[in-house]
Amino acid sequence: MTGLQTGSGATARRIQLGAQLRRLREARGVTREDAGYSIRASESKISRMELGRVGFKQRDVADLLTLYGVEDEQSRAALLGLVGETNAPAWWHGYGDVIPGWFQTYLNLEDAANLVRSYEVQFVPGLLQTPEYVHAVMRAGSPGVPEEEIARRAAVRLRRQERYLAPDTTARLDLIVDETALRRPCGGPEVMRGQLARLAELSLRETIGLRVLPLGMGALAADSGAFTVLSFPEPDLADVVYVEQFTTALYLDKPSEVAEYTAALDRVSAAALSEEETRSLLAEILQEG
């Protein structure tokens, strides 16, 4: 897939294979419980497989294809051929000690997406943060954590940025940030000046749409809160909404749920400044500082 690295390609293939297995199961009228029984696994394991959140074994996929009535050798070979592509280790595996399990799912999705749309309330969007701002945010949120762990957490966030900020990227960011996040001091005046200047620079890129929801639009913020909608280049992969909470996160992919959040994003977008007005506001805040 163009623009995807090895780890993200594996992620996309895993989600794609899971979606195909789900369609085959539903077409055959097989329950998740019965599917799990056929491969000596639980119903929840089948659910995780169909969502692309776990790896696949050749034997399990072969048994499921038999259960689902897929007998054509060419069709079986095509699907079994995806199994090997789904199990390549992702780049963040080396940071497993500082990444909660619930967030690894998001990393899988973000690495496979070709469009990230989000509304941020409290902080500058993570994919646009400077190293100094990242460190300040993480230190403020975890005051008792050793510096080495803070540095490793920060490294993960900065590594996430590489794909979306690469000069030849094909992935797009459409981000709306509340003005309060731009005016909230984080790390001191120098850190904030550097962060605002970086936003002004990045906002000029063709693959980045950055807009600000101005002060006075608090009702919209209360209506939705911060969230992210991830879209993928493969037609098999439906949009996923990510809503982060204090110690966990929600991953929503039902069409009705995605539609609600998309509508919320549309409301925020309608009230936000244009990209040009956003750059003017960034310059204004920088002058104030």
PDB file of C-alpha atoms in Angstrom:
ATOM      1  CA  MET A   1       0.000   0.000   0.000  1.00  0.00           C
ATOM      2  CA  THR A   2       1.383   3.362  -0.968  1.00  0.00           C
ATOM      3  CA  GLY A   3       2.573   5.502   1.909  1.00  0.00           C
ATOM      4  CA  LEU A   4       2.346   2.743   4.549  1.00  0.00           C
ATOM      5  CA  GLN A   5       5.356   1.335   6.337  1.00  0.00           C
ATOM      6  CA  THR A   6       5.749  -2.356   7.196  1.00  0.00           C
ATOM      7  CA  GLY A   7       4.086  -2.134  10.596  1.00  0.00           C
ATOM      8  CA  SER A   8       1.139  -0.127   9.351  1.00  0.00           C
ATOM      9  CA  GLY A   9       0.750  -2.397   6.316  1.00  0.00           C
ATOM     10  CA  ALA A  10       0.429  -5.353   8.674  1.00  0.00           C
ATOM     11  CA  THR A  11      -2.173  -3.461  10.659  1.00  0.00           C
ATOM     12  CA  ALA A  12      -4.257  -2.708   7.595  1.00  0.00           C
ATOM     13  CA  ARG A  13      -4.031  -6.308   6.407  1.00  0.00           C
ATOM     14  CA  ARG A  14      -5.104  -7.554   9.843  1.00  0.00           C
ATOM     15  CA  ILE A  15      -8.154  -5.294   9.868  1.00  0.00           C
ATOM     16  CA  GLN A  16      -8.937  -6.234   6.272  1.00  0.00           C
ATOM     17  CA  LEU A  17      -8.711  -9.980   6.948  1.00  0.00           C
ATOM     18  CA  GLY A  18     -10.834  -9.622  10.079  1.00  0.00           C
ATOM     19  CA  ALA A  19     -13.524  -7.747   8.151  1.00  0.00           C
ATOM     20  CA  GLN A  20     -13.603 -10.431   5.465  1.00  0.00           C
ATOM     21  CA  LEU A  21     -13.899 -13.204   8.054  1.00  0.00           C
ATOM     22  CA  ARG A  22     -16.767 -11.347   9.722  1.00  0.00           C
ATOM     23  CA  ARG A  23     -18.658 -11.031   6.435  1.00  0.00           C
ATOM     24  CA  LEU A  24     -18.158 -14.726   5.675  1.00  0.00           C
ATOM     25  CA  ARG A  25     -19.365 -15.707   9.145  1.00  0.00           C
ATOM     26  CA  GLU A  26     -22.466 -13.519   8.961  1.00  0.00           C
ATOM     27  CA  ALA A  27     -23.302 -14.730   5.442  1.00  0.00           C
ATOM     28  CA  ARG A  28     -23.174 -18.294   6.711  1.00  0.00           C
ATOM     29  CA  GLY A  29     -25.288 -17.474   9.778  1.00  0.00           C
ATOM     30  CA  VAL A  30     -22.616 -18.659  12.218  1.00  0.00           C
ATOM     31  CA  THR A  31     -22.505 -17.074  15.688  1.00  0.00           C
ATOM     32  CA  ARG A  32     -19.261 -15.805  17.181  1.00  0.00           C
ATOM     33  CA  GLU A  33     -19.661 -18.393  19.924  1.00  0.00           C
ATOM     34  CA  ASP A  34     -19.838 -21.261  17.407  1.00  0.00           C
ATOM     35  CA  ALA A  35     -16.928 -19.820  15.444  1.00  0.00           C
ATOM     36  CA  GLY A  36     -14.859 -19.633  18.607  1.00  0.00           C
ATOM     37  CA  TYR A  37     -15.720 -23.230  19.499  1.00  0.00           C
ATOM     38  CA  SER A  38     -14.486 -24.412  16.109  1.00  0.00           C
ATOM     39  CA  ILE A  39     -10.986 -23.036  16.762  1.00  0.00           C
ATOM     40  CA  ARG A  40     -10.900 -23.732  20.513  1.00  0.00           C
ATOM     41  CA  ALA A  41     -11.269 -20.055  21.381  1.00  0.00           C
ATOM     42  CA  SER A  42     -13.758 -17.739  23.070  1.00  0.00           C
ATOM     43  CA  GLU A  43     -16.430 -15.569  21.500  1.00  0.00           C
ATOM     44  CA  SER A  44     -14.423 -12.489  22.525  1.00  0.00           C
ATOM     45  CA  LYS A  45     -11.383 -13.854  20.675  1.00  0.00           C
ATOM     46  CA  ILE A  46     -13.444 -14.050  17.474  1.00  0.00           C
ATOM     47  CA  SER A  47     -14.606 -10.483  18.062  1.00  0.00           C
ATOM     48  CA  ARG A  48     -11.018  -9.264  18.464  1.00  0.00           C
ATOM     49  CA  MET A  49      -9.969 -11.149  15.336  1.00  0.00           C
ATOM     50  CA  GLU A  50     -12.774  -9.622  13.288  1.00  0.00           C
ATOM     51  CA  LEU A  51     -11.793  -6.152  14.466  1.00  0.00           C
ATOM     52  CA  GLY A  52      -8.165  -6.799  13.512  1.00  0.00           C
ATOM     53  CA  ARG A  53      -6.933  -6.315  17.068  1.00  0.00           C
ATOM     54  CA  VAL A  54      -5.042  -9.608  17.398  1.00  0.00           C
ATOM     55  CA  GLY A  55      -2.803 -11.661  15.157  1.00  0.00           C
ATOM     56  CA  PHE A  56      -3.948 -14.669  13.132  1.00  0.00           C
ATOM     57  CA  LYS A  57      -2.776 -18.274  12.920  1.00  0.00           C
ATOM     58  CA  GLN A  58      -2.911 -20.180   9.642  1.00  0.00           C
ATOM     59  CA  ARG A  59      -4.673 -23.128  11.248  1.00  0.00           C
ATOM     60  CA  ASP A  60      -7.363 -20.952  12.844  1.00  0.00           C
ATOM     61  CA  VAL A  61      -8.129 -19.117   9.606  1.00  0.00           C
ATOM     62  CA  ALA A  62      -8.179 -22.365   7.631  1.00  0.00           C
ATOM     63  CA  ASP A  63     -10.638 -23.915  10.125  1.00  0.00           C
ATOM     64  CA  LEU A  64     -12.870 -20.833  10.017  1.00  0.00           C
ATOM     65  CA  LEU A  65     -12.906 -20.825   6.218  1.00  0.00           C
ATOM     66  CA  THR A  66     -14.018 -24.460   6.279  1.00  0.00           C
ATOM     67  CA  LEU A  67     -16.734 -23.637   8.812  1.00  0.00           C
ATOM     68  CA  TYR A  68     -17.892 -20.734   6.630  1.00  0.00           C
ATOM     69  CA  GLY A  69     -18.112 -22.937   3.552  1.00  0.00           C
ATOM     70  CA  VAL A  70     -15.190 -21.438   1.629  1.00  0.00           C
ATOM     71  CA  GLU A  71     -14.043 -24.427  -0.418  1.00  0.00           C
ATOM     72  CA  ASP A  72     -12.629 -22.780  -3.549  1.00  0.00           C
ATOM     73  CA  GLU A  73      -8.858 -23.243  -3.382  1.00  0.00           C
ATOM     74  CA  GLN A  74      -8.090 -19.885  -4.982  1.00  0.00           C
ATOM     75  CA  SER A  75     -10.266 -18.004  -2.492  1.00  0.00           C
ATOM     76  CA  ARG A  76      -8.799 -19.917   0.437  1.00  0.00           C
ATOM     77  CA  ALA A  77      -5.242 -19.302  -0.768  1.00  0.00           C
ATOM     78  CA  ALA A  78      -5.860 -15.567  -1.128  1.00  0.00           C
ATOM     79  CA  LEU A  79      -7.183 -15.235   2.416  1.00  0.00           C
ATOM     80  CA  LEU A  80      -4.585 -17.555   3.949  1.00  0.00           C
ATOM     81  CA  GLY A  81      -1.923 -15.562   2.126  1.00  0.00           C
ATOM     82  CA  LEU A  82      -2.924 -12.498   4.145  1.00  0.00           C
ATOM     83  CA  VAL A  83      -2.151 -14.268   7.419  1.00  0.00           C
ATOM     84  CA  GLY A  84       1.599 -13.931   7.089  1.00  0.00           C
ATOM     85  CA  GLU A  85       1.256 -10.264   6.231  1.00  0.00           C
ATOM     86  CA  THR A  86      -0.752  -9.575   9.402  1.00  0.00           C
ATOM     87  CA  ASN A  87       1.887 -10.685  11.887  1.00  0.00           C
ATOM     88  CA  ALA A  88       4.794  -8.324  11.215  1.00  0.00           C
ATOM     89  CA  PRO A  89       5.781  -6.644  14.508  1.00  0.00           C
ATOM     90  CA  ALA A  90       4.833  -2.982  14.775  1.00  0.00           C
ATOM     91  CA  TRP A  91       7.440  -0.326  15.544  1.00  0.00           C
ATOM     92  CA  TRP A  92       6.003   0.356  19.009  1.00  0.00           C
ATOM     93  CA  HIS A  93       6.490  -3.171  20.320  1.00  0.00           C
ATOM     94  CA  GLY A  94       9.783  -2.062  21.791  1.00  0.00           C
ATOM     95  CA  TYR A  95       7.899   0.474  23.905  1.00  0.00           C
ATOM     96  CA  GLY A  96       5.402  -1.973  25.388  1.00  0.00           C
ATOM     97  CA  ASP A  97       6.517  -1.081  28.904  1.00  0.00           C
ATOM     98  CA  VAL A  98       5.241   2.517  28.559  1.00  0.00           C
ATOM     99  CA  ILE A  99       2.230   2.029  26.258  1.00  0.00           C
ATOM    100  CA  PRO A 100      -1.015   0.822  27.878  1.00  0.00           C
ATOM    101  CA  GLY A 101      -2.694  -2.071  26.105  1.00  0.00           C
ATOM    102  CA  TRP A 102      -5.794  -0.037  25.289  1.00  0.00           C
ATOM    103  CA  PHE A 103      -3.669   2.559  23.463  1.00  0.00           C
ATOM    104  CA  GLN A 104      -1.853  -0.010  21.323  1.00  0.00           C
ATOM    105  CA  THR A 105      -5.129  -0.562  19.491  1.00  0.00           C
ATOM    106  CA  TYR A 106      -5.158   3.120  18.579  1.00  0.00           C
ATOM    107  CA  LEU A 107      -1.565   2.971  17.346  1.00  0.00           C
ATOM    108  CA  ASN A 108      -2.568   0.114  15.048  1.00  0.00           C
ATOM    109  CA  LEU A 109      -5.427   2.160  13.627  1.00  0.00           C
ATOM    110  CA  GLU A 110      -3.503   5.421  13.318  1.00  0.00           C
ATOM    111  CA  ASP A 111      -0.687   3.685  11.481  1.00  0.00           C
ATOM    112  CA  ALA A 112      -3.133   2.216   8.962  1.00  0.00           C
ATOM    113  CA  ALA A 113      -5.242   5.348   8.437  1.00  0.00           C
ATOM    114  CA  ASN A 114      -4.857   7.708   5.499  1.00  0.00           C
ATOM    115  CA  LEU A 115      -7.037  10.430   7.051  1.00  0.00           C
ATOM    116  CA  VAL A 116      -7.179  11.542  10.681  1.00  0.00           C
ATOM    117  CA  ARG A 117      -9.858  14.030  11.674  1.00  0.00           C
ATOM    118  CA  SER A 118     -10.002  15.230  15.246  1.00  0.00           C
ATOM    119  CA  TYR A 119     -11.254  17.860  17.637  1.00  0.00           C
ATOM    120  CA  GLU A 120      -8.946  18.672  20.552  1.00  0.00           C
ATOM    121  CA  VAL A 121     -10.001  20.647  23.589  1.00  0.00           C
ATOM    122  CA  GLN A 122      -7.251  20.623  26.196  1.00  0.00           C
ATOM    123  CA  PHE A 123      -3.965  20.437  24.313  1.00  0.00           C
ATOM    124  CA  VAL A 124      -2.413  20.988  20.906  1.00  0.00           C
ATOM    125  CA  PRO A 125      -3.049  17.834  18.789  1.00  0.00           C
ATOM    126  CA  GLY A 126      -0.406  15.223  19.595  1.00  0.00           C
ATOM    127  CA  LEU A 127       0.663  14.750  15.975  1.00  0.00           C
ATOM    128  CA  LEU A 128       1.637  18.445  15.793  1.00  0.00           C
ATOM    129  CA  GLN A 129       3.344  18.866  19.183  1.00  0.00           C
ATOM    130  CA  THR A 130       6.971  19.961  19.474  1.00  0.00           C
ATOM    131  CA  PRO A 131       9.357  17.785  21.535  1.00  0.00           C
ATOM    132  CA  GLU A 132       9.427  20.410  24.295  1.00  0.00           C
ATOM    133  CA  TYR A 133       5.632  20.641  24.435  1.00  0.00           C
ATOM    134  CA  VAL A 134       5.301  16.845  24.461  1.00  0.00           C
ATOM    135  CA  HIS A 135       7.659  16.609  27.421  1.00  0.00           C
ATOM    136  CA  ALA A 136       5.849  19.392  29.297  1.00  0.00           C
ATOM    137  CA  VAL A 137       2.432  17.776  28.787  1.00  0.00           C
ATOM    138  CA  MET A 138       3.639  14.373  29.898  1.00  0.00           C
ATOM    139  CA  ARG A 139       5.527  15.712  32.885  1.00  0.00           C
ATOM    140  CA  ALA A 140       2.470  17.704  34.029  1.00  0.00           C
ATOM    141  CA  GLY A 141       0.235  14.644  33.718  1.00  0.00           C
ATOM    142  CA  SER A 142       2.628  12.288  35.517  1.00  0.00           C
ATOM    143  CA  PRO A 143       4.605  14.327  38.057  1.00  0.00           C
ATOM    144  CA  GLY A 144       5.907  11.291  39.940  1.00  0.00           C
ATOM    145  CA  VAL A 145       7.094   9.285  36.926  1.00  0.00           C
ATOM    146  CA  PRO A 146      10.883   8.891  36.425  1.00  0.00           C
ATOM    147  CA  GLU A 147      12.436  11.032  33.729  1.00  0.00           C
ATOM    148  CA  GLU A 148      13.508   7.983  31.722  1.00  0.00           C
ATOM    149  CA  GLU A 149       9.903   6.816  31.403  1.00  0.00           C
ATOM    150  CA  ILE A 150       8.731  10.302  30.419  1.00  0.00           C
ATOM    151  CA  ALA A 151      11.411  10.328  27.710  1.00  0.00           C
ATOM    152  CA  ARG A 152      10.243   6.950  26.360  1.00  0.00           C
ATOM    153  CA  ARG A 153       6.599   8.037  26.321  1.00  0.00           C
ATOM    154  CA  ALA A 154       7.608  11.202  24.493  1.00  0.00           C
ATOM    155  CA  ALA A 155       9.603   9.149  21.981  1.00  0.00           C
ATOM    156  CA  VAL A 156       6.468   7.196  21.105  1.00  0.00           C
ATOM    157  CA  ARG A 157       4.474  10.365  20.423  1.00  0.00           C
ATOM    158  CA  LEU A 158       7.234  11.876  18.319  1.00  0.00           C
ATOM    159  CA  ARG A 159       7.652   8.609  16.403  1.00  0.00           C
ATOM    160  CA  ARG A 160       3.910   8.663  15.618  1.00  0.00           C
ATOM    161  CA  GLN A 161       4.393  12.023  13.927  1.00  0.00           C
ATOM    162  CA  GLU A 162       6.952  10.779  11.405  1.00  0.00           C
ATOM    163  CA  ARG A 163       4.514   9.218   8.963  1.00  0.00           C
ATOM    164  CA  TYR A 164       2.114  12.169   8.974  1.00  0.00           C
ATOM    165  CA  LEU A 165       4.775  14.872   8.812  1.00  0.00           C
ATOM    166  CA  ALA A 166       7.084  13.243   6.248  1.00  0.00           C
ATOM    167  CA  PRO A 167       7.557  15.433   3.143  1.00  0.00           C
ATOM    168  CA  ASP A 168       6.258  12.674   0.846  1.00  0.00           C
ATOM    169  CA  THR A 169       3.353  11.527   3.010  1.00  0.00           C
ATOM    170  CA  THR A 170       0.071  10.553   1.402  1.00  0.00           C
ATOM    171  CA  ALA A 171      -1.795  10.650   4.723  1.00  0.00           C
ATOM    172  CA  ARG A 172      -3.841  13.720   5.645  1.00  0.00           C
ATOM    173  CA  LEU A 173      -4.617  15.458   8.931  1.00  0.00           C
ATOM    174  CA  ASP A 174      -7.747  17.590   9.380  1.00  0.00           C
ATOM    175  CA  LEU A 175      -7.531  18.948  12.914  1.00  0.00           C
ATOM    176  CA  ILE A 176      -9.639  21.397  14.884  1.00  0.00           C
ATOM    177  CA  VAL A 177      -8.286  22.666  18.183  1.00  0.00           C
ATOM    178  CA  ASP A 178     -10.056  24.774  20.787  1.00  0.00           C
ATOM    179  CA  GLU A 179      -8.530  28.227  21.239  1.00  0.00           C
ATOM    180  CA  THR A 180      -8.192  27.581  24.964  1.00  0.00           C
ATOM    181  CA  ALA A 181      -5.534  24.953  24.205  1.00  0.00           C
ATOM    182  CA  LEU A 182      -3.459  27.568  22.398  1.00  0.00           C
ATOM    183  CA  ARG A 183      -3.704  29.977  25.317  1.00  0.00           C
ATOM    184  CA  ARG A 184      -3.193  27.437  28.111  1.00  0.00           C
ATOM    185  CA  PRO A 185       0.427  27.781  29.323  1.00  0.00           C
ATOM    186  CA  CYS A 186       2.254  24.488  29.081  1.00  0.00           C
ATOM    187  CA  GLY A 187       5.958  24.285  29.788  1.00  0.00           C
ATOM    188  CA  GLY A 188       6.447  28.042  30.070  1.00  0.00           C
ATOM    189  CA  PRO A 189       6.413  30.967  27.617  1.00  0.00           C
ATOM    190  CA  GLU A 190       9.351  29.753  25.520  1.00  0.00           C
ATOM    191  CA  VAL A 191       7.835  26.312  25.009  1.00  0.00           C
ATOM    192  CA  MET A 192       4.497  27.835  24.025  1.00  0.00           C
ATOM    193  CA  ARG A 193       6.114  30.251  21.569  1.00  0.00           C
ATOM    194  CA  GLY A 194       7.937  27.369  19.931  1.00  0.00           C
ATOM    195  CA  GLN A 195       4.741  25.341  19.762  1.00  0.00           C
ATOM    196  CA  LEU A 196       2.659  28.137  18.256  1.00  0.00           C
ATOM    197  CA  ALA A 197       5.375  28.888  15.693  1.00  0.00           C
ATOM    198  CA  ARG A 198       5.466  25.197  14.767  1.00  0.00           C
ATOM    199  CA  LEU A 199       1.688  25.158  14.283  1.00  0.00           C
ATOM    200  CA  ALA A 200       1.902  28.196  12.015  1.00  0.00           C
ATOM    201  CA  GLU A 201       4.575  26.448   9.939  1.00  0.00           C
ATOM    202  CA  LEU A 202       2.760  23.111   9.701  1.00  0.00           C
ATOM    203  CA  SER A 203      -0.544  24.780   8.825  1.00  0.00           C
ATOM    204  CA  LEU A 204       0.935  25.736   5.448  1.00  0.00           C
ATOM    205  CA  ARG A 205       1.358  22.119   4.360  1.00  0.00           C
ATOM    206  CA  GLU A 206      -1.047  20.741   1.788  1.00  0.00           C
ATOM    207  CA  THR A 207      -1.616  17.554   3.778  1.00  0.00           C
ATOM    208  CA  ILE A 208      -2.510  19.363   7.005  1.00  0.00           C
ATOM    209  CA  GLY A 209      -5.733  21.225   7.626  1.00  0.00           C
ATOM    210  CA  LEU A 210      -5.520  23.098  10.940  1.00  0.00           C
ATOM    211  CA  ARG A 211      -8.388  25.216  12.221  1.00  0.00           C
ATOM    212  CA  VAL A 212      -9.247  26.797  15.567  1.00  0.00           C
ATOM    213  CA  LEU A 213     -12.587  26.819  17.350  1.00  0.00           C
ATOM    214  CA  PRO A 214     -12.589  30.346  18.820  1.00  0.00           C
ATOM    215  CA  LEU A 215     -13.403  31.339  22.379  1.00  0.00           C
ATOM    216  CA  GLY A 216     -17.087  31.759  23.044  1.00  0.00           C
ATOM    217  CA  MET A 217     -18.059  28.486  21.378  1.00  0.00           C
ATOM    218  CA  GLY A 218     -17.937  26.494  24.619  1.00  0.00           C
ATOM    219  CA  ALA A 219     -21.332  24.896  24.105  1.00  0.00           C
ATOM    220  CA  LEU A 220     -19.953  22.997  21.136  1.00  0.00           C
ATOM    221  CA  ALA A 221     -17.030  21.773  23.205  1.00  0.00           C
ATOM    222  CA  ALA A 222     -19.350  20.539  25.937  1.00  0.00           C
ATOM    223  CA  ASP A 223     -21.551  18.854  23.354  1.00  0.00           C
ATOM    224  CA  SER A 224     -18.854  16.582  21.945  1.00  0.00           C
ATOM    225  CA  GLY A 225     -15.592  16.676  23.881  1.00  0.00           C
ATOM    226  CA  ALA A 226     -12.330  15.607  22.252  1.00  0.00           C
ATOM    227  CA  PHE A 227     -12.414  12.732  19.764  1.00  0.00           C
ATOM    228  CA  THR A 228     -10.781  11.396  16.612  1.00  0.00           C
ATOM    229  CA  VAL A 229     -12.228   9.832  13.455  1.00  0.00           C
ATOM    230  CA  LEU A 230      -9.865   7.564  11.508  1.00  0.00           C
ATOM    231  CA  SER A 231     -10.441   6.682   7.840  1.00  0.00           C
ATOM    232  CA  PHE A 232      -8.599   4.082   5.777  1.00  0.00           C
ATOM    233  CA  PRO A 233      -7.667   3.693   2.106  1.00  0.00           C
ATOM    234  CA  GLU A 234      -9.075   0.155   1.819  1.00  0.00           C
ATOM    235  CA  PRO A 235     -12.800   0.038   0.981  1.00  0.00           C
ATOM    236  CA  ASP A 236     -13.174  -2.927   3.368  1.00  0.00           C
ATOM    237  CA  LEU A 237     -12.218  -0.814   6.365  1.00  0.00           C
ATOM    238  CA  ALA A 238     -14.944   1.283   7.968  1.00  0.00           C
ATOM    239  CA  ASP A 239     -14.217   4.531   9.806  1.00  0.00           C
ATOM    240  CA  VAL A 240     -13.398   4.194  13.504  1.00  0.00           C
ATOM    241  CA  VAL A 241     -14.073   6.784  16.210  1.00  0.00           C
ATOM    242  CA  TYR A 242     -11.580   7.000  19.073  1.00  0.00           C
ATOM    243  CA  VAL A 243     -12.599   8.635  22.351  1.00  0.00           C
ATOM    244  CA  GLU A 244      -9.879   8.671  24.990  1.00  0.00           C
ATOM    245  CA  GLN A 245     -10.788   8.480  28.668  1.00  0.00           C
ATOM    246  CA  PHE A 246      -8.661   8.726  31.809  1.00  0.00           C
ATOM    247  CA  THR A 247      -7.493   5.104  31.990  1.00  0.00           C
ATOM    248  CA  THR A 248      -9.022   3.571  28.865  1.00  0.00           C
ATOM    249  CA  ALA A 249     -10.581   4.449  25.512  1.00  0.00           C
ATOM    250  CA  LEU A 250     -13.657   3.788  23.396  1.00  0.00           C
ATOM    251  CA  TYR A 251     -13.373   2.448  19.858  1.00  0.00           C
ATOM    252  CA  LEU A 252     -16.617   2.885  17.950  1.00  0.00           C
ATOM    253  CA  ASP A 253     -17.179   1.452  14.486  1.00  0.00           C
ATOM    254  CA  LYS A 254     -20.945   0.935  14.243  1.00  0.00           C
ATOM    255  CA  PRO A 255     -22.251   3.106  11.384  1.00  0.00           C
ATOM    256  CA  SER A 256     -24.804   4.817  13.655  1.00  0.00           C
ATOM    257  CA  GLU A 257     -22.134   5.738  16.224  1.00  0.00           C
ATOM    258  CA  VAL A 258     -19.671   6.932  13.600  1.00  0.00           C
ATOM    259  CA  ALA A 259     -22.435   9.046  12.028  1.00  0.00           C
ATOM    260  CA  GLU A 260     -23.122  10.779  15.363  1.00  0.00           C
ATOM    261  CA  TYR A 261     -19.491  11.754  15.815  1.00  0.00           C
ATOM    262  CA  THR A 262     -19.135  12.783  12.189  1.00  0.00           C
ATOM    263  CA  ALA A 263     -22.127  15.077  12.670  1.00  0.00           C
ATOM    264  CA  ALA A 264     -20.514  16.507  15.818  1.00  0.00           C
ATOM    265  CA  LEU A 265     -17.317  17.132  13.860  1.00  0.00           C
ATOM    266  CA  ASP A 266     -19.340  18.889  11.177  1.00  0.00           C
ATOM    267  CA  ARG A 267     -20.906  21.179  13.812  1.00  0.00           C
ATOM    268  CA  VAL A 268     -17.514  22.073  15.243  1.00  0.00           C
ATOM    269  CA  SER A 269     -16.105  22.559  11.747  1.00  0.00           C
ATOM    270  CA  ALA A 270     -18.917  24.947  10.814  1.00  0.00           C
ATOM    271  CA  ALA A 271     -18.107  27.126  13.823  1.00  0.00           C
ATOM    272  CA  ALA A 272     -14.318  27.000  13.460  1.00  0.00           C
ATOM    273  CA  LEU A 273     -12.144  29.669  11.883  1.00  0.00           C
ATOM    274  CA  SER A 274     -10.907  29.136   8.341  1.00  0.00           C
ATOM    275  CA  GLU A 275      -7.322  27.969   7.835  1.00  0.00           C
ATOM    276  CA  GLU A 276      -6.272  31.515   6.904  1.00  0.00           C
ATOM    277  CA  GLU A 277      -8.050  32.981   9.945  1.00  0.00           C
ATOM    278  CA  THR A 278      -6.370  30.334  12.084  1.00  0.00           C
ATOM    279  CA  ARG A 279      -2.928  31.403  10.880  1.00  0.00           C
ATOM    280  CA  SER A 280      -3.827  35.019  11.667  1.00  0.00           C
ATOM    281  CA  LEU A 281      -4.899  34.032  15.179  1.00  0.00           C
ATOM    282  CA  LEU A 282      -1.668  32.105  15.744  1.00  0.00           C
ATOM    283  CA  ALA A 283       0.330  35.184  14.699  1.00  0.00           C
ATOM    284  CA  GLU A 284      -1.790  37.341  17.014  1.00  0.00           C
ATOM    285  CA  ILE A 285      -1.234  35.072  20.026  1.00  0.00           C
ATOM    286  CA  LEU A 286       2.490  34.950  19.284  1.00  0.00           C
ATOM    287  CA  GLN A 287       2.621  38.754  19.271  1.00  0.00           C
ATOM    288  CA  GLU A 288       0.773  38.885  22.574  1.00  0.00           C
ATOM    289  CA  GLY A 289       3.418  36.661  24.141  1.00  0.00           C
TER     290      GLY A 289
END
